[in-house]
Amino acid sequence: MLAGVVATPETSEDLLERAVDLLRASGRRMTAARRLLLRFLFDGGSHRTAEELTADMKTVFPEVSLSTIYRNLDELERMGIVGHIDLGQGAATYFLATERHGHVVCEQCGVIFEIPLAAFQEIEKFASKHYGVTVSPHQCAVLGTCVMCAAQG
Amino acid sequence: MLAGVVATPETSEDLLERAVDLLRASGRRMTAARRLLLRFLFDGGSHRTAEELTADMKTVFPEVSLSTIYRNLDELERMGIVGHIDLGQGAATYFLATERHGHVVCEQCGVIFEIPLAAFQEIEKFASKHYGVTVSPHQCAVLGTCVMCAAQG
DNA sequence: TTCGATGCAAATAGTTTGCATTCTA
DNA sequence: TAGAATGCAAACTATTTGCATCGAA
């Protein structure tokens, strides 16, 4: 899977601060793994899998374990700090929730493209009008085929 | 997972005929499992998992195996007879490809709602204009929360 | 009678969980 | 020093694959 388009969070400072505050406020502890995960989430590229994040972190902190990363990502997601998309094919990718956006993912190579929420308006309208459903486009990905893969047949 | 809104294929006769023709034409064989799967796909409700389909089929043909169903669904999908969506959470659901549509899925209870492709136009436009990506909305699902689940908190 | 299709069991991938241990507040 | 968090290994779910056998054409 290739690296996707990188989210360039405009408020990543604020978000990090919020993350730390929320952790503190909820009686959680600032452990080495946690601190490092936050650093890698904020410094590294967006849209990475738990495995990729763990691999990166192991270069600095070799004893960190994949399950800790999953547990922390889960927690950060419940706190609204990160989001993730899961295509059902391959691993889920995690990203900072600084800028809410939808996704289009190439089915062939897995590159991820960000789509502004505005483009999801028609879907939101239809879903709410006909089914009373509130959609959360940032948690999903529409599949597609990118130029490169289309060119290769 | 509750049963979703049922697709009411308008051309299911044609599609079944096409399925049989395609199978014959490509040198494939009309086995008991294959015939039965087609029958259950066309007669039963839409949006069912491989496991659900297998369970249904076992009531009539107990020795059928899950792997056969996966293999056949895969084949039928490559032939354009069925489609499937995979939320990454729980099993993928399969449906007849008679009527192309997108999906919105309730994250809490899994009910599936169909969204007309027209509602995906903005996404298609944006993806093609900015990234050169061709999207296939029928193969994806946007997550959301249905009225029932929203009411329950 | 060939070779596509099947059933079964084992393998796989991604993620989650149980539990004894470690470390933060 | 309480109990949150961790690492490790094992469990789990959905799906795929290997292989001997079966059966449609």
Coordinates of C-alpha atoms (C1' of nucleotides) in Angstrom, one line a residue:
Chain A
M1 CA 0.0 0.0 0.0
L2 CA 1.4 3.3 -1.1
A3 CA 1.4 6.4 1.2
G4 CA -1.7 8.5 0.7
V5 CA -2.2 12.2 0.4
V6 CA -1.1 13.7 3.7
A7 CA -3.5 15.6 5.8
T8 CA -2.0 18.9 6.7
P9 CA -3.8 19.7 10.0
E10 CA -4.1 23.4 10.5
T11 CA -4.7 23.1 14.2
S12 CA -2.5 20.3 15.1
E13 CA -1.0 22.2 18.0
D14 CA -4.5 22.7 19.4
L15 CA -5.3 19.2 18.8
L16 CA -2.3 17.9 20.6
E17 CA -3.0 20.1 23.5
R18 CA -6.6 18.9 23.6
A19 CA -5.4 15.4 23.5
V20 CA -3.1 15.8 26.5
D21 CA -5.8 17.8 28.4
L22 CA -8.4 15.1 27.7
L23 CA -6.1 12.4 28.8
R24 CA -5.3 14.2 32.0
A25 CA -8.9 15.1 32.7
S26 CA -10.1 11.6 32.4
G27 CA -7.6 10.3 34.9
R28 CA -5.5 8.7 32.3
R29 CA -1.7 8.5 32.5
M30 CA 0.9 9.9 30.2
T31 CA 3.0 6.8 29.5
A32 CA 6.0 6.5 27.2
A33 CA 4.0 4.6 24.6
R34 CA 1.2 7.1 24.7
R35 CA 3.5 10.1 24.4
L36 CA 5.4 8.5 21.6
L37 CA 2.3 7.5 19.7
L38 CA 1.0 11.1 19.9
R39 CA 4.4 12.4 18.6
F40 CA 4.4 10.0 15.7
L41 CA 0.8 10.8 14.9
F42 CA 1.4 14.5 14.8
D43 CA 4.8 14.4 13.2
G44 CA 4.6 11.6 10.7
G45 CA 2.4 11.3 7.7
S46 CA -1.4 10.7 7.9
H47 CA -3.3 7.6 7.0
R48 CA -1.1 5.0 8.4
T49 CA -2.0 1.5 9.7
A50 CA -1.5 0.4 13.3
E51 CA 1.3 -1.8 12.0
E52 CA 3.1 1.0 10.3
L53 CA 2.8 3.2 13.3
T54 CA 4.2 0.4 15.5
A55 CA 7.1 -0.2 13.1
D56 CA 8.0 3.4 13.2
M57 CA 7.8 3.6 16.9
K58 CA 9.9 0.5 17.3
T59 CA 12.9 2.3 15.8
V60 CA 12.8 4.5 18.9
F61 CA 11.1 2.3 21.4
P62 CA 11.6 -1.3 20.4
E63 CA 9.6 -2.9 23.1
V64 CA 6.3 -1.2 22.2
S65 CA 3.6 -3.7 21.2
L66 CA 1.0 -3.7 18.5
S67 CA -1.8 -4.2 21.0
T68 CA -0.9 -1.1 22.9
I69 CA -1.1 0.9 19.7
Y70 CA -4.5 -0.5 18.9
R71 CA -5.7 0.2 22.4
N72 CA -4.4 3.8 22.3
L73 CA -5.6 4.5 18.8
D74 CA -9.0 3.3 19.9
E75 CA -9.0 5.5 22.9
L76 CA -7.8 8.5 20.9
E77 CA -10.6 7.9 18.5
R78 CA -13.2 7.8 21.2
M79 CA -11.7 11.1 22.3
G80 CA -12.1 12.6 18.9
I81 CA -8.3 13.0 18.3
V82 CA -7.9 10.5 15.5
G83 CA -10.2 8.9 13.0
H84 CA -9.8 5.7 11.0
I85 CA -11.1 4.2 7.8
D86 CA -11.3 0.5 7.3
L87 CA -11.8 -0.8 3.8
G88 CA -12.4 -4.4 4.8
Q89 CA -9.5 -5.1 2.5
G90 CA -6.1 -4.9 4.3
A91 CA -5.6 -2.9 7.5
A92 CA -7.4 0.1 8.7
T93 CA -5.6 3.4 8.4
Y94 CA -5.6 6.1 11.1
F95 CA -5.3 9.8 10.7
L96 CA -5.6 12.9 12.8
A97 CA -9.1 14.3 13.1
T98 CA -8.0 17.9 12.8
E99 CA -9.7 18.3 9.5
R100 CA -12.8 16.3 8.8
H101 CA -12.9 14.9 5.4
G102 CA -14.2 11.9 3.5
H103 CA -12.0 9.5 1.5
V104 CA -11.7 8.0 -1.9
V105 CA -9.5 5.0 -2.0
C106 CA -8.0 3.3 -5.1
E107 CA -9.1 -0.4 -5.0
Q108 CA -5.9 -1.5 -6.8
C109 CA -3.1 0.2 -5.0
G110 CA -4.7 1.6 -1.8
V111 CA -3.7 5.2 -2.3
I112 CA -6.0 7.4 -0.2
F113 CA -7.4 10.7 -1.4
E114 CA -9.2 13.2 0.7
I115 CA -12.6 14.6 -0.3
P116 CA -14.1 17.6 1.3
L117 CA -17.2 17.0 3.4
A118 CA -19.2 19.4 1.2
A119 CA -19.1 16.7 -1.6
F120 CA -21.1 14.4 0.7
Q121 CA -24.0 16.8 1.1
E122 CA -26.3 15.1 -1.4
I123 CA -25.8 11.8 0.4
E124 CA -26.4 13.4 3.7
K125 CA -29.5 15.0 2.4
F126 CA -30.9 11.9 0.9
A127 CA -30.1 9.7 3.9
S128 CA -31.6 12.1 6.3
K129 CA -34.7 12.8 4.2
H130 CA -35.5 9.2 3.3
Y131 CA -34.2 7.2 6.2
G132 CA -33.6 9.7 9.0
V133 CA -30.0 8.6 9.0
T134 CA -27.2 11.0 10.0
V135 CA -24.1 10.2 8.1
S136 CA -20.5 10.5 9.2
P137 CA -18.5 10.7 5.9
H138 CA -15.2 11.1 7.7
Q139 CA -15.4 7.5 8.8
C140 CA -15.8 6.0 5.4
A141 CA -14.2 5.6 2.1
V142 CA -15.7 5.5 -1.4
L143 CA -13.8 3.1 -3.6
G144 CA -12.4 4.0 -7.0
T145 CA -9.5 3.6 -9.4
C146 CA -6.7 6.0 -9.6
V147 CA -5.1 7.2 -12.9
M148 CA -2.0 5.1 -12.5
C149 CA -3.9 1.9 -12.0
A150 CA -6.4 2.8 -14.7
A151 CA -3.5 3.3 -17.1
Q152 CA -2.1 -0.1 -16.2
G153 CA -5.3 -1.8 -17.2
Chain B
M1 CA -27.2 -7.3 12.4
L2 CA -30.7 -6.5 11.3
A3 CA -31.9 -7.1 7.8
G4 CA -31.4 -4.1 5.6
V5 CA -33.7 -2.4 3.1
V6 CA -34.3 -4.9 0.3
A7 CA -33.2 -4.2 -3.2
T8 CA -36.1 -4.8 -5.5
P9 CA -34.3 -5.7 -8.7
E10 CA -36.4 -4.7 -11.7
T11 CA -34.6 -6.9 -14.1
S12 CA -33.8 -9.9 -11.9
E13 CA -35.1 -12.3 -14.6
D14 CA -32.7 -10.8 -17.1
L15 CA -29.9 -10.9 -14.6
L16 CA -30.5 -14.6 -13.8
E17 CA -30.6 -15.4 -17.4
R18 CA -27.4 -13.5 -18.0
A19 CA -25.7 -15.2 -15.0
V20 CA -26.5 -18.7 -16.5
D21 CA -25.4 -17.6 -20.0
L22 CA -22.2 -16.2 -18.7
L23 CA -21.5 -19.3 -16.7
R24 CA -22.1 -21.6 -19.7
A25 CA -20.2 -19.4 -22.1
S26 CA -17.1 -19.3 -19.9
G27 CA -17.0 -23.1 -19.8
R28 CA -18.2 -23.3 -16.2
R29 CA -20.5 -25.9 -14.8
M30 CA -23.9 -25.7 -13.4
T31 CA -23.5 -27.5 -10.1
A32 CA -26.1 -28.0 -7.3
A33 CA -24.3 -25.5 -5.1
R34 CA -24.1 -22.9 -7.9
R35 CA -27.7 -23.3 -8.9
L36 CA -28.9 -23.1 -5.3
L37 CA -26.9 -20.0 -4.5
L38 CA -28.3 -18.3 -7.5
R39 CA -31.8 -19.2 -6.4
F40 CA -31.2 -18.0 -2.9
L41 CA -29.7 -14.8 -4.2
F42 CA -32.6 -14.0 -6.5
D43 CA -35.4 -15.2 -4.2
G44 CA -34.1 -14.2 -0.7
G45 CA -33.5 -10.7 0.7
S46 CA -30.6 -8.6 -0.5
H47 CA -27.5 -7.6 1.5
R48 CA -26.7 -10.9 3.2
T49 CA -23.4 -12.2 4.4
A50 CA -21.7 -15.3 3.0
E51 CA -22.5 -17.0 6.3
E52 CA -26.2 -16.1 6.2
L53 CA -26.5 -17.3 2.7
T54 CA -24.7 -20.5 3.6
A55 CA -27.0 -21.0 6.6
D56 CA -30.0 -20.6 4.5
M57 CA -28.7 -23.0 1.9
K58 CA -27.9 -25.6 4.5
T59 CA -31.6 -25.9 5.3
V60 CA -32.0 -27.4 1.8
F61 CA -28.6 -28.7 1.0
P62 CA -26.8 -29.4 4.3
E63 CA -23.4 -30.4 2.9
V64 CA -22.7 -27.0 1.2
S65 CA -19.6 -25.3 2.5
L66 CA -18.8 -21.7 3.3
S67 CA -15.8 -21.7 1.1
T68 CA -17.8 -22.8 -1.9
I69 CA -20.1 -19.8 -1.3
Y70 CA -17.2 -17.4 -1.0
R71 CA -15.7 -18.8 -4.2
N72 CA -19.0 -18.5 -6.1
L73 CA -19.9 -15.1 -4.8
D74 CA -16.4 -14.0 -5.9
E75 CA -17.0 -15.4 -9.3
L76 CA -20.5 -13.9 -9.6
E77 CA -19.0 -10.6 -8.6
R78 CA -16.4 -10.7 -11.3
M79 CA -19.2 -11.5 -13.7
G80 CA -21.1 -8.4 -12.6
I81 CA -24.0 -10.4 -11.2
V82 CA -23.5 -9.5 -7.6
G83 CA -21.8 -6.8 -5.6
H84 CA -20.7 -6.6 -2.1
I85 CA -19.8 -4.0 0.5
D86 CA -17.4 -4.6 3.3
L87 CA -17.4 -2.3 6.3
G88 CA -14.3 -3.6 7.8
Q89 CA -16.5 -4.3 10.8
G90 CA -18.2 -7.6 10.7
A91 CA -18.8 -9.6 7.5
A92 CA -19.2 -8.3 4.0
T93 CA -22.7 -8.3 2.6
Y94 CA -23.6 -9.4 -0.9
F95 CA -26.4 -8.1 -3.1
L96 CA -27.6 -8.5 -6.6
A97 CA -26.1 -6.0 -9.0
T98 CA -29.3 -5.3 -10.8
E99 CA -29.7 -1.9 -9.6
R100 CA -26.5 0.1 -9.0
H101 CA -26.6 2.1 -5.8
G102 CA -24.5 3.4 -3.0
H103 CA -25.0 2.5 0.7
V104 CA -25.3 4.2 4.0
V105 CA -24.9 1.8 6.9
C106 CA -25.8 2.4 10.6
E107 CA -22.6 2.0 12.6
Q108 CA -24.6 0.8 15.7
C109 CA -26.9 -1.8 14.3
G110 CA -25.7 -2.5 10.8
V111 CA -28.9 -1.7 8.9
I112 CA -28.1 -0.9 5.3
F113 CA -29.8 1.9 3.3
E114 CA -29.6 2.3 -0.4
I115 CA -28.6 5.7 -1.8
P116 CA -29.0 6.5 -5.5
L117 CA -25.8 7.0 -7.4
A118 CA -26.9 10.5 -8.3
A119 CA -26.1 11.5 -4.7
F120 CA -22.5 10.5 -5.3
Q121 CA -22.0 13.0 -8.2
E122 CA -20.3 15.6 -6.2
I123 CA -17.8 13.1 -4.9
E124 CA -17.2 11.7 -8.4
K125 CA -16.7 15.2 -9.7
F126 CA -14.2 16.2 -7.0
A127 CA -12.3 12.9 -7.2
S128 CA -12.0 13.0 -11.0
K129 CA -11.1 16.7 -11.2
H130 CA -8.6 16.8 -8.4
Y131 CA -7.1 13.4 -8.4
G132 CA -8.2 11.8 -11.7
V133 CA -9.9 9.0 -9.8
T134 CA -12.9 7.2 -11.1
V135 CA -15.1 6.2 -8.2
S136 CA -17.3 3.2 -7.9
P137 CA -19.9 4.2 -5.3
H138 CA -21.8 0.8 -5.5
Q139 CA -18.9 -0.8 -3.8
C140 CA -18.8 1.3 -0.8
A141 CA -20.7 2.4 2.2
V142 CA -20.8 5.7 4.0
L143 CA -21.3 5.2 7.8
G144 CA -24.0 6.9 9.8
T145 CA -26.4 6.5 12.6
C146 CA -30.1 5.5 12.0
V147 CA -33.0 7.0 13.9
M148 CA -33.6 4.1 16.1
C149 CA -30.0 4.0 17.3
A150 CA -29.8 7.8 17.6
A151 CA -32.9 7.7 19.8
Q152 CA -31.4 5.1 22.1
G153 CA -28.5 7.4 22.7
Chain C
dT1 C1' -13.0 -39.1 -19.2
dT2 C1' -11.5 -34.6 -18.4
dC3 C1' -10.9 -30.8 -15.6
dG4 C1' -14.0 -27.5 -13.1
dA5 C1' -16.2 -27.5 -8.6
dT6 C1' -16.6 -29.1 -4.0
dG7 C1' -15.9 -30.2 1.1
dC8 C1' -13.0 -30.2 4.6
dA9 C1' -9.4 -28.6 7.3
dA10 C1' -5.7 -25.8 7.9
dA11 C1' -3.7 -21.2 6.9
dT12 C1' -4.0 -16.4 6.9
dA13 C1' -4.7 -11.3 8.2
dG14 C1' -6.2 -8.0 11.2
dT15 C1' -7.6 -7.1 15.5
dT16 C1' -8.9 -8.1 20.3
dT17 C1' -8.5 -10.1 24.9
dG18 C1' -6.6 -12.3 29.3
dC19 C1' -3.3 -11.9 32.5
dA20 C1' 0.8 -11.1 35.1
dT21 C1' 3.8 -7.3 35.4
dT22 C1' 5.3 -2.4 35.2
dC23 C1' 5.0 2.3 36.1
dT24 C1' 2.4 6.9 36.6
dA25 C1' 0.1 10.0 39.5
Chain D
dT1 C1' 0.6 2.3 46.5
dA2 C1' -3.7 1.9 43.8
dG3 C1' -5.0 1.0 39.6
dA4 C1' -4.1 2.5 34.7
dA5 C1' -1.2 0.8 31.0
dT6 C1' 1.8 -2.4 29.1
dG7 C1' 3.9 -6.6 26.7
dC8 C1' 3.2 -11.0 25.5
dA9 C1' 0.8 -14.8 23.9
dA10 C1' -3.4 -16.8 22.8
dA11 C1' -8.1 -16.1 21.0
dC12 C1' -11.0 -14.6 17.5
dT13 C1' -13.5 -13.3 13.1
dA14 C1' -13.8 -13.2 8.3
dT15 C1' -11.8 -15.0 4.5
dT16 C1' -8.6 -17.8 1.6
dT17 C1' -6.1 -21.8 0.2
dG18 C1' -4.4 -26.7 -0.4
dC19 C1' -5.7 -30.9 -1.6
dA20 C1' -8.0 -35.2 -2.4
dT21 C1' -12.4 -36.3 -4.3
dC22 C1' -16.6 -35.7 -7.0
dG23 C1' -19.4 -34.9 -10.9
dA24 C1' -21.0 -32.1 -15.1
dA25 C1' -20.2 -31.8 -19.9

